[in-house]
mmCIF file of C-alpha atoms and ligand atoms in Angstrom:
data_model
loop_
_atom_site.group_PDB
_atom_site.id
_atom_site.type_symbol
_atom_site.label_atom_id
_atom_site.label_comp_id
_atom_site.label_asym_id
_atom_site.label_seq_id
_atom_site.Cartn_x
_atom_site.Cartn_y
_atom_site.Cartn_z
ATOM 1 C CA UNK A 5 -4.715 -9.279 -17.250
ATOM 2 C CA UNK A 6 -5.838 -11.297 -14.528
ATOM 3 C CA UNK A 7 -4.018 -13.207 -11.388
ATOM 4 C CA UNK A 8 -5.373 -16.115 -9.854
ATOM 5 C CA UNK A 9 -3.099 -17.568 -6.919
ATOM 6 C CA UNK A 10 -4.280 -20.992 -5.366
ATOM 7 C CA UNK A 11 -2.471 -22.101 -1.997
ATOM 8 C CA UNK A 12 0.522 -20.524 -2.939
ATOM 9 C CA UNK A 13 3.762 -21.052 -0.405
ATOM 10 C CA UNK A 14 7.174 -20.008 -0.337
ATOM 11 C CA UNK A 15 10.005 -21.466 1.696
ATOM 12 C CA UNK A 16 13.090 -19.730 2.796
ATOM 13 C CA UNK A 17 14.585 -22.832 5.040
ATOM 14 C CA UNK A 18 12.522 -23.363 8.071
ATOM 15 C CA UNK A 19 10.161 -20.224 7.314
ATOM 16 C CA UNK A 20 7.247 -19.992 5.056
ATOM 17 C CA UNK A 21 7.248 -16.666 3.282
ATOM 18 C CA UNK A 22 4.450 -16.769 1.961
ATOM 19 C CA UNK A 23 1.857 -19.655 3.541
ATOM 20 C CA UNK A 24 -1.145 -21.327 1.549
ATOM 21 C CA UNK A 25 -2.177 -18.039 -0.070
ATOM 22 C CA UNK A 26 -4.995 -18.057 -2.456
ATOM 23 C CA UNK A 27 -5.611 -14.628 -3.895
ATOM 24 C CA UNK A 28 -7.469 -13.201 -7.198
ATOM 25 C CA UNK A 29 -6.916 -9.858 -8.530
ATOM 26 C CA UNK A 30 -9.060 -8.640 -12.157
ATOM 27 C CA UNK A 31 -8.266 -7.733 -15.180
ATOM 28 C CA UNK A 32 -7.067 -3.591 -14.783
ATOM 29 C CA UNK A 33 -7.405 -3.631 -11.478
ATOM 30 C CA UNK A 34 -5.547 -1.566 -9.267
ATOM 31 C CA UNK A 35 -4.289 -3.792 -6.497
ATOM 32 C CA UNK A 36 -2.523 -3.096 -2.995
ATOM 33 C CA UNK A 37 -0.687 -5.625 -0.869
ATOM 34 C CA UNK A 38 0.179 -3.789 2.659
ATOM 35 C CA UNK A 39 1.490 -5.712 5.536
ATOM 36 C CA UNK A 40 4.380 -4.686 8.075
ATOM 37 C CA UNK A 41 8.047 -5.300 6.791
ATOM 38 C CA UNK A 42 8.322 -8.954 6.775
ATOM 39 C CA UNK A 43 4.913 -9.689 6.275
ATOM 40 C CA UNK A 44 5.898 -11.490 2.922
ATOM 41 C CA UNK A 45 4.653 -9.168 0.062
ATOM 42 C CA UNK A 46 7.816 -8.921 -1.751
ATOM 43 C CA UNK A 47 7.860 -12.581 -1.727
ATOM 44 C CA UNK A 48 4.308 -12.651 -2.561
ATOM 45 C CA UNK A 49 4.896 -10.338 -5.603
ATOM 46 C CA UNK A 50 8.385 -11.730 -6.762
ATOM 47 C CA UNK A 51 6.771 -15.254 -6.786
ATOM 48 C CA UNK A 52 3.812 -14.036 -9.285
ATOM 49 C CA UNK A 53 6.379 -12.362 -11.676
ATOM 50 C CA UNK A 54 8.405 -15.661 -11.528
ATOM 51 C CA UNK A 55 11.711 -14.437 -9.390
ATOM 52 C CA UNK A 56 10.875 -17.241 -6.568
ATOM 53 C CA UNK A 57 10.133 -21.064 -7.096
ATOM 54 C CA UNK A 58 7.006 -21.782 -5.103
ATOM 55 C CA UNK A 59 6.491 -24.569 -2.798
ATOM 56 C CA UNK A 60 3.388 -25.519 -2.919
ATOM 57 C CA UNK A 61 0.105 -24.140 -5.641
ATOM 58 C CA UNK A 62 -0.268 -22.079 -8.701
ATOM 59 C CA UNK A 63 0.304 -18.981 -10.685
ATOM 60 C CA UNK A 64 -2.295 -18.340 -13.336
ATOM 61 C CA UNK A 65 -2.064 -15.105 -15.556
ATOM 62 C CA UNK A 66 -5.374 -14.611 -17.349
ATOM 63 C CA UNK A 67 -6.338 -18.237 -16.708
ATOM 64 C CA UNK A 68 -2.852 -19.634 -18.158
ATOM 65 C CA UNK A 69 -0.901 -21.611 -15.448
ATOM 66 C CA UNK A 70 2.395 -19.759 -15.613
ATOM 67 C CA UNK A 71 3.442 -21.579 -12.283
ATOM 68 C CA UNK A 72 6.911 -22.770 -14.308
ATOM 69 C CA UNK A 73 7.434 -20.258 -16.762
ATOM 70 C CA UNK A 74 10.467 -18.046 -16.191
ATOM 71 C CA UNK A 75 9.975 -14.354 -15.786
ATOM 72 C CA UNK A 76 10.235 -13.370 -19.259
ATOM 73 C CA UNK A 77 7.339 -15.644 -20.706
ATOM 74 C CA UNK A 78 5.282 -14.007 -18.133
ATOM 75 C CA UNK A 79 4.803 -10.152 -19.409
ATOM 76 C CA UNK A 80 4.875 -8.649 -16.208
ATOM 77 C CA UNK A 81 6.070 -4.983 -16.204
ATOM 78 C CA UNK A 82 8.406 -5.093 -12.646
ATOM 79 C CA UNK A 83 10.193 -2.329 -10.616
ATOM 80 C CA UNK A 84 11.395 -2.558 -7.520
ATOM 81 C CA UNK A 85 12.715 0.107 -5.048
ATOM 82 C CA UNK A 86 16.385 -1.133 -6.003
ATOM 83 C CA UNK A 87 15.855 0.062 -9.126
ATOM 84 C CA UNK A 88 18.753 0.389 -11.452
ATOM 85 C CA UNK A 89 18.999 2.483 -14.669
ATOM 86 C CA UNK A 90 21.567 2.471 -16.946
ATOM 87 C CA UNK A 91 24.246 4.808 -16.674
ATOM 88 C CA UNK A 92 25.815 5.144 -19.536
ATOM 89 C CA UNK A 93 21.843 5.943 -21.446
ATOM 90 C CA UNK A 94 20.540 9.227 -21.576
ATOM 91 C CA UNK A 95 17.278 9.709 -19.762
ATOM 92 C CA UNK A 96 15.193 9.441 -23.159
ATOM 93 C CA UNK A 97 17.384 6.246 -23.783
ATOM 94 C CA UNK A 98 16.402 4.957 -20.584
ATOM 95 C CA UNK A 99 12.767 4.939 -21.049
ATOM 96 C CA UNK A 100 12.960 3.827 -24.330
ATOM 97 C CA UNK A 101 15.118 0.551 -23.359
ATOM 98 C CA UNK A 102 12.160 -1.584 -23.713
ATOM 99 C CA UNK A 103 10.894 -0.141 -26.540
ATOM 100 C CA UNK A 104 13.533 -1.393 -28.654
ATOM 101 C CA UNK A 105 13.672 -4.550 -27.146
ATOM 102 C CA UNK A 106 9.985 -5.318 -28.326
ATOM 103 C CA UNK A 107 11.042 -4.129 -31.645
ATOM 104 C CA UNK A 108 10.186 -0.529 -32.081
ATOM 105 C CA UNK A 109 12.165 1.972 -34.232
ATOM 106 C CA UNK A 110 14.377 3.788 -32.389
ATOM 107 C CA UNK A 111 12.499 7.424 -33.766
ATOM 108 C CA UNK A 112 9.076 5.646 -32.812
ATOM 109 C CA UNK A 113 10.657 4.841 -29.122
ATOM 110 C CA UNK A 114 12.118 8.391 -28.839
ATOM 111 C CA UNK A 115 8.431 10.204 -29.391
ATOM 112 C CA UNK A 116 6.878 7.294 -27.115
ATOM 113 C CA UNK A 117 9.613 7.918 -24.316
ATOM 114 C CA UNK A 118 9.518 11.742 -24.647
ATOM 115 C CA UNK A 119 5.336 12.119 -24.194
ATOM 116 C CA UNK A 120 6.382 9.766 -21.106
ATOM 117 C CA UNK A 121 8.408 12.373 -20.197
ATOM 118 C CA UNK A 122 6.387 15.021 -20.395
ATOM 119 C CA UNK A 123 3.358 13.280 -18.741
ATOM 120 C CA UNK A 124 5.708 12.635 -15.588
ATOM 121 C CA UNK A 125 7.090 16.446 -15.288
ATOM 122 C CA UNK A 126 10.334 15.172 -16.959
ATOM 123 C CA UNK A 127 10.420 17.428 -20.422
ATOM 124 C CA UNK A 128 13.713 18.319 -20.572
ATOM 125 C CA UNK A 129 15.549 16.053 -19.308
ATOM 126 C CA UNK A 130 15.820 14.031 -22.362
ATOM 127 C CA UNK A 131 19.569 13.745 -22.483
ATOM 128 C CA UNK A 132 20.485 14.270 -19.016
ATOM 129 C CA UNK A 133 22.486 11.056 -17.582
ATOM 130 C CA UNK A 134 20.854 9.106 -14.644
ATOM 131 C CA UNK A 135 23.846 10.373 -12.300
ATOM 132 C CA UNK A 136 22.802 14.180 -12.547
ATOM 133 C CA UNK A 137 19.092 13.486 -11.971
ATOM 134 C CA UNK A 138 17.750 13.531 -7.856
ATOM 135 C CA UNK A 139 16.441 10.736 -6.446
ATOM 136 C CA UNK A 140 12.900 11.367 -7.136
ATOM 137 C CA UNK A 141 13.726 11.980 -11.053
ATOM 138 C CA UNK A 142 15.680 8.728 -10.653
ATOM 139 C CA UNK A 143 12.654 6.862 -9.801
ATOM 140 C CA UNK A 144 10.539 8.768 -12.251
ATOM 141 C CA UNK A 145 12.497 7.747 -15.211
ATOM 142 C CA UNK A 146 12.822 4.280 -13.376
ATOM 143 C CA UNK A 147 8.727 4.173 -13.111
ATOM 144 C CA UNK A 148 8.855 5.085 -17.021
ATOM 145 C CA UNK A 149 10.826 2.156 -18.127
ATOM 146 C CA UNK A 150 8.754 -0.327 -16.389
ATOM 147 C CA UNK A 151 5.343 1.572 -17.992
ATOM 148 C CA UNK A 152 6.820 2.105 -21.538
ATOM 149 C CA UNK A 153 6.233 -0.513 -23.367
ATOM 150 C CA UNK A 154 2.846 -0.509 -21.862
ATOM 151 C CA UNK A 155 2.981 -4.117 -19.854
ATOM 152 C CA UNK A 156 -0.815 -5.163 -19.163
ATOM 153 C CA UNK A 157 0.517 -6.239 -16.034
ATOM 154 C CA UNK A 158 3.025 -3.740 -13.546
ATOM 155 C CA UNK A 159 4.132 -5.103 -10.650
ATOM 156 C CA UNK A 160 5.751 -2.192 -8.084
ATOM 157 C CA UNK A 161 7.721 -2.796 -4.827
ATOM 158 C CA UNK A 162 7.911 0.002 -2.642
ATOM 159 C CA UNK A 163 8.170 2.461 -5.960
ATOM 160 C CA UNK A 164 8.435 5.491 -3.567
ATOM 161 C CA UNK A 165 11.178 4.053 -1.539
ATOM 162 C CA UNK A 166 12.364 6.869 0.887
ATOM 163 C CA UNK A 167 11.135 10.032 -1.180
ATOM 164 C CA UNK A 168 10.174 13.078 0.543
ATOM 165 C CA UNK A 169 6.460 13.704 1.265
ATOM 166 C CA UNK A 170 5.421 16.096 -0.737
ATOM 167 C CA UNK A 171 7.211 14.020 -3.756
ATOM 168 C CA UNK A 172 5.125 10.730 -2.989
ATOM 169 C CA UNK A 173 1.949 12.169 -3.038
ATOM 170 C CA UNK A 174 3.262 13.802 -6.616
ATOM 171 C CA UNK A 175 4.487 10.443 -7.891
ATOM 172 C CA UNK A 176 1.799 8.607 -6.400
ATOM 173 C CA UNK A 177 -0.850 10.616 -8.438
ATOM 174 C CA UNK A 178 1.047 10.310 -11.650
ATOM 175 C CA UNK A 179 1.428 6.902 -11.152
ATOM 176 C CA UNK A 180 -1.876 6.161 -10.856
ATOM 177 C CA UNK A 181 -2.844 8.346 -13.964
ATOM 178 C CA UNK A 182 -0.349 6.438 -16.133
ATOM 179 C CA UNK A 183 -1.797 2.664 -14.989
ATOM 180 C CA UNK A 184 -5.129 3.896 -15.328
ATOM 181 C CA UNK A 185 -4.502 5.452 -18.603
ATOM 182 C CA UNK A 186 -2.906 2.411 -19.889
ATOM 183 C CA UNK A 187 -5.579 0.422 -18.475
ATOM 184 C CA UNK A 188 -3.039 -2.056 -16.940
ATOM 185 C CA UNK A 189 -3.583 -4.441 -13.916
ATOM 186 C CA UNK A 190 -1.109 -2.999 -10.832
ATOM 187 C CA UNK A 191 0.072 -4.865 -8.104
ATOM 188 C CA UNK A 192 1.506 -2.419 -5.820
ATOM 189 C CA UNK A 193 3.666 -3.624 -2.770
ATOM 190 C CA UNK A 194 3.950 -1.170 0.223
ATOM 191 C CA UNK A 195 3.897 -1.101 4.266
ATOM 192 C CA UNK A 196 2.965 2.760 3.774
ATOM 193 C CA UNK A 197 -0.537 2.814 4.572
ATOM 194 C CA UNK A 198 -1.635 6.316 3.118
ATOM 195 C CA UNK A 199 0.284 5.291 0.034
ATOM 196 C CA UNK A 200 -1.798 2.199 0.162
ATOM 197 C CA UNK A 201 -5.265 3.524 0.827
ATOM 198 C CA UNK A 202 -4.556 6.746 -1.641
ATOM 199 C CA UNK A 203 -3.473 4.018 -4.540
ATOM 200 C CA UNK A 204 -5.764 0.850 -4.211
ATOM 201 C CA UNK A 205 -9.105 -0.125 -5.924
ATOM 202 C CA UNK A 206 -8.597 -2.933 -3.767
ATOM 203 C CA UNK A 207 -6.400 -4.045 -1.457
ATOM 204 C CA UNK A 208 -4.982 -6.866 1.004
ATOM 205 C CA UNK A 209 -3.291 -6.970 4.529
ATOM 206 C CA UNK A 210 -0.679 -9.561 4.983
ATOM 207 C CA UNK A 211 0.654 -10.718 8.220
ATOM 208 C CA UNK A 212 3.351 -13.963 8.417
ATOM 209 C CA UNK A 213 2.853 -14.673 5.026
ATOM 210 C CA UNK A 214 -1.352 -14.517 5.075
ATOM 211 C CA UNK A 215 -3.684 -12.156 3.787
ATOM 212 C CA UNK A 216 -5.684 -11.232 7.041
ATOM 213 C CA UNK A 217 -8.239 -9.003 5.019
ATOM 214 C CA UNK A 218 -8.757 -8.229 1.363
ATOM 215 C CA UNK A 219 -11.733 -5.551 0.183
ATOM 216 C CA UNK A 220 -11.913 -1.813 -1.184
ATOM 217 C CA UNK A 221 -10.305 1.093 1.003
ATOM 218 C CA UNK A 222 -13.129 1.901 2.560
ATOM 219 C CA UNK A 223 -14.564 -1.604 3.717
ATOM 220 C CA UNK A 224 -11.359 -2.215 5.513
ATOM 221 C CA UNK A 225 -11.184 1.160 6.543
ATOM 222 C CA UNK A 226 -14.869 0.945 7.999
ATOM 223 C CA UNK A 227 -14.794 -2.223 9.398
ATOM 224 C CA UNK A 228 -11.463 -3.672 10.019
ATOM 225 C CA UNK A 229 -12.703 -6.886 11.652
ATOM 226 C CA UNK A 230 -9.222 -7.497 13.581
ATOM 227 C CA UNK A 231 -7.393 -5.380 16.556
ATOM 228 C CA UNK A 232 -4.218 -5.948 14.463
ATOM 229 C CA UNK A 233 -5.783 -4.825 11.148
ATOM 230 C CA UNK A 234 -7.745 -1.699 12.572
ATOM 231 C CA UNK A 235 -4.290 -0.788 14.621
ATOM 232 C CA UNK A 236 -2.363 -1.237 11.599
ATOM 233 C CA UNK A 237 -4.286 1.081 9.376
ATOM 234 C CA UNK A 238 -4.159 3.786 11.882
ATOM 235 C CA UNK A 239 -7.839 3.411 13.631
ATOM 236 C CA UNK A 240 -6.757 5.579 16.639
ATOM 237 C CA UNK A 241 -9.213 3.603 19.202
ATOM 238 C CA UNK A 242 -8.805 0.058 19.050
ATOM 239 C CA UNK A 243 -10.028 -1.076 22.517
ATOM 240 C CA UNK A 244 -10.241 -4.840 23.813
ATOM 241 C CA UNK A 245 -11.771 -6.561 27.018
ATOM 242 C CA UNK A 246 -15.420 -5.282 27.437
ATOM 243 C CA UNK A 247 -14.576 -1.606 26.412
ATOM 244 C CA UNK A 248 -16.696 1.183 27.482
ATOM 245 C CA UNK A 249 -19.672 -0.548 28.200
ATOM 246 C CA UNK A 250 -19.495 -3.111 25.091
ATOM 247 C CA UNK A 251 -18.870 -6.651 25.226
ATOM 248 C CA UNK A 252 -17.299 -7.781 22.215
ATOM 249 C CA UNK A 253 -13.732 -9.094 22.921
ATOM 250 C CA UNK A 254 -12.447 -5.796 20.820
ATOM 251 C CA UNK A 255 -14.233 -2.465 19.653
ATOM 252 C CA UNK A 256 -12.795 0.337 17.688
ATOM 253 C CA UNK A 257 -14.215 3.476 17.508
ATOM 254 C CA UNK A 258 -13.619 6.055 14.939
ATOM 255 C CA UNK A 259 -12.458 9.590 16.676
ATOM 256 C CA UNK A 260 -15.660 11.093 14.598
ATOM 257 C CA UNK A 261 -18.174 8.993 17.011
ATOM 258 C CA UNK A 262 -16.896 10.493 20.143
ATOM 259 C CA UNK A 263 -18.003 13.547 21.350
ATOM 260 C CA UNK A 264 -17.538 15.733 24.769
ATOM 261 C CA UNK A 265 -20.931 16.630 25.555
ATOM 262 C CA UNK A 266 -21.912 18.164 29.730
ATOM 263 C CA UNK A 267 -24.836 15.534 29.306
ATOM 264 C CA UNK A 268 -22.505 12.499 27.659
ATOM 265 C CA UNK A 269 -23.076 8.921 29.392
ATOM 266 C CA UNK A 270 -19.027 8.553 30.149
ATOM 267 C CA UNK A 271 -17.064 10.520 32.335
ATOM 268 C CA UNK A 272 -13.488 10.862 31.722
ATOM 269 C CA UNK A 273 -10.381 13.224 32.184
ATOM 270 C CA UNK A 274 -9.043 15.552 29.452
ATOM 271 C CA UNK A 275 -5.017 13.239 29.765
ATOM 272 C CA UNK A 276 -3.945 15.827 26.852
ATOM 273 C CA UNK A 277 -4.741 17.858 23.506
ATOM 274 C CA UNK A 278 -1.984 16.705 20.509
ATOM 275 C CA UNK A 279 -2.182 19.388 17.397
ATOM 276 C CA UNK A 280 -2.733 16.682 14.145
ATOM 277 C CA UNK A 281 -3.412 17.700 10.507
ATOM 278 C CA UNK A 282 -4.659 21.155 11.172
ATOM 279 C CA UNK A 283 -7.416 19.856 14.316
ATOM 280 C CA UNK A 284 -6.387 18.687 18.038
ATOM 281 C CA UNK A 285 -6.849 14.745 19.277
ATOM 282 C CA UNK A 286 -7.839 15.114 22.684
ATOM 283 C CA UNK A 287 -6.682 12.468 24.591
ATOM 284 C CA UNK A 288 -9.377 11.090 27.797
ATOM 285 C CA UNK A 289 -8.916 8.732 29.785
ATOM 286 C CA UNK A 290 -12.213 6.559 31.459
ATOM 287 C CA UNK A 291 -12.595 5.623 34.845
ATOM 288 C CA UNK A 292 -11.051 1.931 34.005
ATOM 289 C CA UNK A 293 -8.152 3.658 32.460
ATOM 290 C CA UNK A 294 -9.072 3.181 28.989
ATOM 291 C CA UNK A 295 -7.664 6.240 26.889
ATOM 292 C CA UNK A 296 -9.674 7.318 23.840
ATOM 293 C CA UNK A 297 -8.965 9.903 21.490
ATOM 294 C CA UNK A 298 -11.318 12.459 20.232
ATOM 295 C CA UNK A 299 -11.410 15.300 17.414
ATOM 296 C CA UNK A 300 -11.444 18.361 17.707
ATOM 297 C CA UNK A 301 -11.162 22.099 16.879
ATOM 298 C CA UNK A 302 -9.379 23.485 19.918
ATOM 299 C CA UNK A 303 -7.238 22.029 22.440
ATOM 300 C CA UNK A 304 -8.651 21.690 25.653
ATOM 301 C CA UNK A 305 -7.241 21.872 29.533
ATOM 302 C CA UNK A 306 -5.230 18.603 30.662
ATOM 303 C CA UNK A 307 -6.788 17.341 33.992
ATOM 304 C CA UNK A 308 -10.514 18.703 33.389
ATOM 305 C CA UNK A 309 -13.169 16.279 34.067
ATOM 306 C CA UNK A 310 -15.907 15.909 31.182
ATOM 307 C CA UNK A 311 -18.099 13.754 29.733
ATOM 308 C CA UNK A 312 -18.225 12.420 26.327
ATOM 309 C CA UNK A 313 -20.973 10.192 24.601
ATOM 310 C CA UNK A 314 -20.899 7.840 21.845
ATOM 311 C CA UNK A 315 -22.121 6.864 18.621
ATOM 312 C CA UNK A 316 -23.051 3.518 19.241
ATOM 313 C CA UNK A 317 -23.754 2.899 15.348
ATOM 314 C CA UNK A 318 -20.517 3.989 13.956
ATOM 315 C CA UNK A 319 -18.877 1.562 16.359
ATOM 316 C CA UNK A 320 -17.185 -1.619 15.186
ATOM 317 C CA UNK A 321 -16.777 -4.970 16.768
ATOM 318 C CA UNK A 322 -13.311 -6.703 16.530
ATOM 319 C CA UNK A 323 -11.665 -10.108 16.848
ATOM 320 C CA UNK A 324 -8.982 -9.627 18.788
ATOM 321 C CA UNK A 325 -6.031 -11.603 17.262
ATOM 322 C CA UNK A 326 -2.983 -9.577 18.773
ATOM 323 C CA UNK A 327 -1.349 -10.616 22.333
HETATM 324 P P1 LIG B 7 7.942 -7.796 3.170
HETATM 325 O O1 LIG B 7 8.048 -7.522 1.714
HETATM 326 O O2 LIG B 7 6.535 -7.837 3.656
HETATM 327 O O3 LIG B 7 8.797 -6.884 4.012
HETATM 328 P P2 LIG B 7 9.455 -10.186 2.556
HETATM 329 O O4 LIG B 7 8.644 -10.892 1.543
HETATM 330 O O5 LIG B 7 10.620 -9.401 2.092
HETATM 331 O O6 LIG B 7 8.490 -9.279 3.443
HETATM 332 O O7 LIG B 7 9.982 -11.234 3.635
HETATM 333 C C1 LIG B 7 9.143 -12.200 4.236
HETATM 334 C C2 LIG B 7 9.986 -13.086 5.144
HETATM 335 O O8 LIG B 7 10.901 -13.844 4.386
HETATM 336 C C3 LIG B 7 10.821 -12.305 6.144
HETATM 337 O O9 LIG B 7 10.855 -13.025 7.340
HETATM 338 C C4 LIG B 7 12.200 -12.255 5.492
HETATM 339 O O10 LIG B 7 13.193 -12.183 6.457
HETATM 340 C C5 LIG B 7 12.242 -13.585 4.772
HETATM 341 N N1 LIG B 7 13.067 -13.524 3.548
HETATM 342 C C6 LIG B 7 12.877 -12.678 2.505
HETATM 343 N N2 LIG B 7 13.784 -12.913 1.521
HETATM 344 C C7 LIG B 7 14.555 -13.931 1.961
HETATM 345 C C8 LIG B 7 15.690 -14.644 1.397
HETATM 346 N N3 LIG B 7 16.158 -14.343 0.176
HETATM 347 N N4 LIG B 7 16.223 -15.630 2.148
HETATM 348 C C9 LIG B 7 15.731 -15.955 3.369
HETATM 349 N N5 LIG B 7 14.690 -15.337 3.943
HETATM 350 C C10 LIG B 7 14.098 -14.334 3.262
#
C-alpha cells in the first residue's frame, strides 16, 4: 500500500506538530522517520493511521483520500512502544487476537499464531501469560499481533523501546524478515539512528515538525547536505566557517578521508586516542583550533605534533542551518 501526504499539519494549541508536510512512501516499502524526541514523528505517524485530526492537507492510502476516515477503515497494522497485551490471553491467544477478529477459525489462528511464534524465537511459549514473559518477549508477542493478520500497511513507534542491545539488533532483524516476507509497507518511527539506518529502504529526518532530508541510507549517509543532519546521524567531523582550507559555510569529513601522513599538508596535535568499536579515533586539533577525528589501528601519544592530509573528494559541503 501506498502513502501520499500533501501539506499535512497538526496543531497542539499554539504549536504545529507536524508543519506543511508533504511526504510519499511506495507500495512495500520499508520506510524510516528519525528526528530527535520532539521532532514530531509520532504525530506524523499517529495522524496517517487516523489517531490525530489534521489541520491542514491530506491522507491518501493507495490513492484513496482517507483524510476523515477513522482508524479502523484505514487497515493500518499499529504498535506503539506502550504496547499493551492482554493479560488474561495466553501468548498463542495473544497473537491470534486479530485473527479472529477478521474472521478466522480459531484452529486456523492457532497454526497461523504458532509459525509466528516460531519464526520470532517464541516456540514454546504458547500458553505462557504475558506477565511471566521479559520485556523483550513482551514486545515480541506485541510485534506478532500487529503482523498477524498480515496488515499491508504496519506502522511501528519506537518498537524496541528500551531493550538491551544485543536484543534490538535480534528484534530488529526479525522484524525486518517478517515485513519483508509479508511484503508489507513499514513506517517505522525512531530517534535511534543505527536502528534507523540498519532498518530503512528509505528514510526521512524530521526537525520541528519538517522533513529536513528524505533518500536511501546511504545518500544521507554520504552526503548529508545540513550541519544538523550530518551531526545528527553521527558524521564525527562536521566543521563550519572556512574549515581547513575550504570555503563552504560547513564541510564534513568522513574519519576514512583523513590520514596522518610525515608529508600531509596540515599540521596538527595528537589532543587524544578514544578506543571505539574495536579501532582508536584519534582526536587532532589544527592550528585554528579545529579538532578532527581520525581512524585508526593504534592509539597514538597525546601532545605529538603530526601532519595529516586529506581526501579532498570524499569531502562534503554543508549548509549550515544550526546556531
Ligand atoms: P517525537 O515523536 O518526534 O518525539 P512528537 O510527535 O511526540 O515528537 O511531539 C511533537 C511535538 O508535539 C512536541 O513538541 C510535543 O511536546 C508535542 N506534543 C505531542 N503530543 C502532544 C499532545 N497530546 N498535546 C500537546 N502537545 C503534544
Amino acid at each position: 500500500m501506498s502513502i501520499r501526504l500533501d501539506s499535512v499539519s497538526v496543531r497542539y494549541e499554539d504549536d504545529l506538530a507536524v508543519n506543511d508536510l508533504d511526504l510519499t512512501i511506495i507500495s512495500g516499502e520499508r520506510f524510516v522517520l528519525m528526528g530527535p524526541s520532539g521532532s514530531g514523528k509520532s504525530t506524523l505517524l499517529r495522524a496517517v493511521a487516523g489517531l490525530e485530526p489534521l489541520e491542514t492537507g491530506t491522507v491518501e492510502i493507495d490513492g484513496k483520500d482517507v483524510t476523515t476516515l477513522p482508524p479502523h477503515r484505514r487497515a493500518v497494522g499499529l504498535m506503539f512502544q506502550e504496547y499493551a497485551l492482554f493479560p488474561h490471553l495466553s501468548v498463542i491467544d495473544n497473537v491470534g487476537y486479530g485473527l479472529a477478529m477478521i474472521g478466522m477459525g480459531r484452529d486456523t489462528a492457532r497454526r497461523k499464531a504458532s509459525a509466528l511464534l516460531d519464526l520470532a524465537g517464541l516456540q514454546g511459549f504458547e500458553s505462557r501469560k504475558p506477565d511471566s514473559l521479559s520485556g523483550g518477549e513482551r514486545q515480541r508477542v506485541a510485534l506478532l499481533r500487529t503482523l498477524a493478520p498480515e496488515p499491508s500497511l504496519v506502522m511501528l513507534d519506537e518498537p524496541l523501546g528500551s531493550l538491551d542491545l544485543a536484543l534490538r539488533e535480534d528484534l530488529l532483524a526479525q522484524m525486518r524478515t517478517i515485513v519483508t516476507e509479508l511484503g508489507a509497507t513499514t513506517l517505522y518511527v525512531t530517534h535511534d539512528r543505527t536502528e534507523a539506518f540498519a532498518f530503512a529502504e528509505r528514510l526521512a529526518i524530521m526537525r520541528h515538525g519538517r522533513i529536513v532530508r528524505t533518500g536511501t541510507p546511504e545518500q544521507v549517509w554520504d552526503d548529508p547536505q545540513t550541519t544538523f543532519v550530518a551531526r545528527f546521524i553521527g558524521h564525527s567531523n562536521v566543521l563550519t566557517g572556512a574549515a581547513i582550507g575550504f570555503d563552504a559555510p560547513g564541510i564534513t569529513v568522513p574519519p576514512g578521508a583523513l590520514a596522518l601522513k610525515d608529508n600531509g599538508e596540515i599540521g596538527v596535535h595528537i589532543v587524544e586516542s578514544v578506543f571505539a568499536d574495536g579501532r582508536y579515533e584519534i582526536v587532532v586539533e589544527v592550528a585554528n583550533g579545529e579538532r578532527l577525528r581520525i581512524d585508526s589501528p593504534v592509539p597514538l601519544d597525546s601532545g605529538l605534533s603530526s601532519r595529516i592530509t586529506v581526501d579532498r573528494s570524499a569531502v562534503r559541503e554543508l549548509v549550515v542551518d544550526e546556531v
